[in-house]
């Protein structure tokens, strides 16, 4: 028997992002009656603005890879080191832990955040079929990564500062960390603008098409 699947927005209702309770459209500026979370409509051009911010975050991360990550004050004067040179130099200098922390905080975690956000954007934009459990898992990972967005940056800063301890060199962070902070902030902003209800809307449309087909 065909089932007519409709979203809350199609019926003139607002759904709470926290507990998913629906409310009349006239309660736009009020709070959820169940959990007290503020109600808000879907962002205008959510996908477009999130994609633009994500592209800017990718450019900032590329700039971080080209700029100076750390500066070592050697006998011949200051030696600027880009990201990959700082990681490989720390590994060769007998500081594998600092090199791994720097690679994780400045390279691996930002790439994972960007890839996860890009996957969600493509899923909503292209209408890819994703199991509900997988979508829920992706959204949970996205929320968890946003909550600890600045922690890898702190780890990378500490790792870059401690990189020359084994060789008795004075090492201080470079301007690449500012580009990393900008990339993390842009990715967080893209995450906040992205409306996860777009994924539910696509899933509802696919369920309605399959039930009437």
CSV table of N, CA and C in Angstrom, one decimal, residues 58-128:
chain,number,residue,atom,x,y,z
A,58,UNK,N,39.7,24.6,2.5
A,58,UNK,CA,40.7,23.8,1.8
A,58,UNK,C,41.8,24.7,1.3
A,59,UNK,N,41.5,25.9,0.8
A,59,UNK,CA,42.6,26.8,0.4
A,59,UNK,C,43.4,27.2,1.6
A,60,UNK,N,42.8,27.4,2.8
A,60,UNK,CA,43.6,27.8,4.0
A,60,UNK,C,44.5,26.6,4.4
A,61,UNK,N,44.0,25.4,4.3
A,61,UNK,CA,44.8,24.3,4.6
A,61,UNK,C,46.0,24.1,3.7
A,62,UNK,N,45.7,24.4,2.4
A,62,UNK,CA,46.8,24.3,1.4
A,62,UNK,C,47.9,25.4,1.7
A,63,UNK,N,47.4,26.6,2.1
A,63,UNK,CA,48.3,27.7,2.5
A,63,UNK,C,49.1,27.3,3.7
A,64,UNK,N,48.5,26.5,4.7
A,64,UNK,CA,49.2,26.1,5.9
A,64,UNK,C,50.3,25.1,5.5
A,65,UNK,N,50.1,24.3,4.4
A,65,UNK,CA,51.1,23.4,4.0
A,65,UNK,C,52.3,24.1,3.3
A,66,UNK,N,52.1,25.3,2.8
A,66,UNK,CA,53.2,26.0,2.1
A,66,UNK,C,53.9,27.0,3.0
A,67,UNK,N,53.2,27.5,4.0
A,67,UNK,CA,53.8,28.5,4.9
A,67,UNK,C,54.8,27.8,5.9
A,68,UNK,N,55.5,28.6,6.7
A,68,UNK,CA,56.4,28.1,7.7
A,68,UNK,C,55.7,27.6,8.9
A,69,UNK,N,55.9,26.3,9.2
A,69,UNK,CA,55.2,25.7,10.3
A,69,UNK,C,56.0,25.9,11.6
A,70,UNK,N,57.3,25.9,11.5
A,70,UNK,CA,58.2,26.1,12.7
A,70,UNK,C,59.5,26.7,12.2
A,71,UNK,N,60.1,27.5,13.1
A,71,UNK,CA,61.4,28.1,12.9
A,71,UNK,C,62.4,27.7,13.9
A,72,UNK,N,63.5,27.1,13.4
A,72,UNK,CA,64.5,26.6,14.3
A,72,UNK,C,65.7,27.6,14.3
A,73,UNK,N,66.1,28.0,15.5
A,73,UNK,CA,67.3,28.9,15.6
A,73,UNK,C,68.5,28.1,15.7
A,74,UNK,N,69.1,27.8,14.5
A,74,UNK,CA,70.3,27.0,14.5
A,74,UNK,C,71.6,27.9,14.5
A,75,UNK,N,72.8,27.3,14.4
A,75,UNK,CA,74.0,28.0,14.5
A,75,UNK,C,74.2,29.0,13.3
A,76,UNK,N,73.6,28.7,12.2
A,76,UNK,CA,73.7,29.5,11.0
A,76,UNK,C,72.6,30.5,10.9
A,77,UNK,N,71.7,30.6,11.9
A,77,UNK,CA,70.6,31.5,11.9
A,77,UNK,C,69.3,30.8,11.8
A,78,UNK,N,68.2,31.5,11.8
A,78,UNK,CA,66.8,30.9,11.8
A,78,UNK,C,66.6,30.0,10.5
A,79,UNK,N,66.0,28.9,10.7
A,79,UNK,CA,65.8,27.9,9.6
A,79,UNK,C,64.3,27.7,9.6
A,80,UNK,N,63.6,28.3,8.6
A,80,UNK,CA,62.1,28.1,8.5
A,80,UNK,C,61.8,26.7,7.9
A,81,UNK,N,60.8,26.0,8.5
A,81,UNK,CA,60.5,24.7,8.0
A,81,UNK,C,59.0,24.6,7.7
A,82,UNK,N,58.7,24.3,6.5
A,82,UNK,CA,57.2,24.0,6.1
A,82,UNK,C,56.7,22.8,6.9
A,83,UNK,N,55.4,22.5,6.7
A,83,UNK,CA,54.8,21.4,7.4
A,83,UNK,C,55.5,20.1,7.2
A,84,UNK,N,55.6,19.7,6.0
A,84,UNK,CA,56.2,18.3,5.7
A,84,UNK,C,57.6,18.3,6.1
A,85,UNK,N,58.3,19.4,5.9
A,85,UNK,CA,59.7,19.4,6.3
A,85,UNK,C,59.9,19.3,7.8
A,86,UNK,N,59.0,20.0,8.6
A,86,UNK,CA,59.0,19.9,10.0
A,86,UNK,C,58.7,18.5,10.5
A,87,UNK,N,57.7,17.8,9.9
A,87,UNK,CA,57.4,16.5,10.3
A,87,UNK,C,58.6,15.5,10.0
A,88,UNK,N,59.1,15.6,8.8
A,88,UNK,CA,60.2,14.7,8.4
A,88,UNK,C,61.5,15.0,9.2
A,89,UNK,N,61.7,16.3,9.5
A,89,UNK,CA,62.9,16.7,10.2
A,89,UNK,C,62.8,16.2,11.7
A,90,UNK,N,61.6,16.3,12.3
A,90,UNK,CA,61.4,15.9,13.6
A,90,UNK,C,61.6,14.3,13.7
A,91,UNK,N,61.1,13.6,12.7
A,91,UNK,CA,61.3,12.2,12.7
A,91,UNK,C,62.8,11.8,12.6
A,92,UNK,N,63.5,12.5,11.7
A,92,UNK,CA,64.9,12.1,11.5
A,92,UNK,C,65.7,12.6,12.7
A,93,UNK,N,65.3,13.6,13.5
A,93,UNK,CA,66.0,14.1,14.6
A,93,UNK,C,65.8,13.3,15.9
A,94,UNK,N,65.1,12.2,15.8
A,94,UNK,CA,64.8,11.4,17.0
A,94,UNK,C,63.7,11.8,17.8
A,95,UNK,N,62.7,12.5,17.2
A,95,UNK,CA,61.5,12.9,18.0
A,95,UNK,C,60.3,12.4,17.2
A,96,UNK,N,60.1,11.1,17.2
A,96,UNK,CA,58.9,10.5,16.5
A,96,UNK,C,57.6,10.9,17.1
A,97,UNK,N,57.5,11.0,18.4
A,97,UNK,CA,56.2,11.4,19.0
A,97,UNK,C,55.8,12.8,18.6
A,98,UNK,N,56.7,13.7,18.7
A,98,UNK,CA,56.4,15.1,18.3
A,98,UNK,C,56.0,15.2,16.8
A,99,UNK,N,56.7,14.4,16.0
A,99,UNK,CA,56.4,14.4,14.5
A,99,UNK,C,55.0,13.8,14.3
A,100,UNK,N,54.7,12.7,15.0
A,100,UNK,CA,53.3,12.1,14.8
A,100,UNK,C,52.2,13.1,15.3
A,101,UNK,N,52.5,13.7,16.5
A,101,UNK,CA,51.5,14.7,17.0
A,101,UNK,C,51.3,15.8,16.0
A,102,UNK,N,52.4,16.3,15.4
A,102,UNK,CA,52.3,17.4,14.5
A,102,UNK,C,51.5,17.0,13.2
A,103,UNK,N,51.8,15.8,12.7
A,103,UNK,CA,51.1,15.3,11.5
A,103,UNK,C,49.6,15.0,11.8
A,104,UNK,N,49.3,14.6,13.0
A,104,UNK,CA,47.9,14.3,13.3
A,104,UNK,C,47.1,15.6,13.5
A,105,UNK,N,47.7,16.5,14.3
A,105,UNK,CA,47.0,17.8,14.5
A,105,UNK,C,46.9,18.7,13.4
A,106,UNK,N,47.9,18.8,12.5
A,106,UNK,CA,48.0,19.8,11.5
A,106,UNK,C,47.6,19.2,10.1
A,107,UNK,N,47.6,17.9,10.0
A,107,UNK,CA,47.3,17.3,8.6
A,107,UNK,C,46.2,16.3,8.7
A,108,UNK,N,46.3,15.3,9.5
A,108,UNK,CA,45.3,14.2,9.4
A,108,UNK,C,43.9,14.6,9.9
A,109,UNK,N,43.8,15.2,11.1
A,109,UNK,CA,42.5,15.6,11.6
A,109,UNK,C,41.8,16.6,10.7
A,110,UNK,N,42.5,17.7,10.2
A,110,UNK,CA,41.8,18.6,9.3
A,110,UNK,C,41.4,18.0,8.0
A,111,UNK,N,42.2,17.1,7.5
A,111,UNK,CA,41.7,16.4,6.2
A,111,UNK,C,40.5,15.5,6.5
A,112,UNK,N,40.4,14.8,7.6
A,112,UNK,CA,39.3,14.0,8.0
A,112,UNK,C,38.0,14.9,8.1
A,113,UNK,N,38.2,16.0,8.8
A,113,UNK,CA,37.0,16.9,8.9
A,113,UNK,C,36.5,17.4,7.6
A,114,UNK,N,37.5,17.8,6.7
A,114,UNK,CA,37.1,18.3,5.4
A,114,UNK,C,36.4,17.2,4.6
A,115,UNK,N,37.0,16.0,4.6
A,115,UNK,CA,36.4,14.9,3.9
A,115,UNK,C,35.0,14.5,4.4
A,116,UNK,N,34.8,14.6,5.7
A,116,UNK,CA,33.5,14.2,6.2
A,116,UNK,C,32.5,15.3,5.8
A,117,UNK,N,32.8,16.6,5.9
A,117,UNK,CA,31.9,17.6,5.5
A,117,UNK,C,31.6,17.6,4.0
A,118,UNK,N,32.6,17.3,3.2
A,118,UNK,CA,32.4,17.1,1.8
A,118,UNK,C,31.5,16.0,1.4
A,119,UNK,N,31.6,14.9,2.2
A,119,UNK,CA,30.7,13.7,2.0
A,119,UNK,C,29.3,14.1,2.3
A,120,UNK,N,29.1,14.8,3.4
A,120,UNK,CA,27.7,15.2,3.7
A,120,UNK,C,27.1,16.1,2.7
A,121,UNK,N,27.9,17.1,2.2
A,121,UNK,CA,27.4,18.0,1.2
A,121,UNK,C,27.1,17.3,-0.1
A,122,UNK,N,27.9,16.4,-0.5
A,122,UNK,CA,27.7,15.6,-1.8
A,122,UNK,C,26.4,14.7,-1.6
A,123,UNK,N,26.3,14.2,-0.4
A,123,UNK,CA,25.1,13.3,-0.2
A,123,UNK,C,23.8,14.1,-0.3
A,124,UNK,N,23.8,15.3,0.3
A,124,UNK,CA,22.6,16.2,0.2
A,124,UNK,C,22.4,16.8,-1.2
A,125,UNK,N,23.5,17.1,-1.8
A,125,UNK,CA,23.4,17.8,-3.1
A,125,UNK,C,23.0,16.8,-4.3
A,126,UNK,N,23.7,15.6,-4.3
A,126,UNK,CA,23.4,14.7,-5.3
A,126,UNK,C,22.3,13.7,-5.0
A,127,UNK,N,21.8,13.8,-3.8
A,127,UNK,CA,20.7,12.8,-3.4
A,127,UNK,C,21.1,11.4,-3.3
A,128,UNK,N,22.4,11.2,-2.9
A,128,UNK,CA,22.9,9.8,-2.8
A,128,UNK,C,22.0,9.0,-1.8
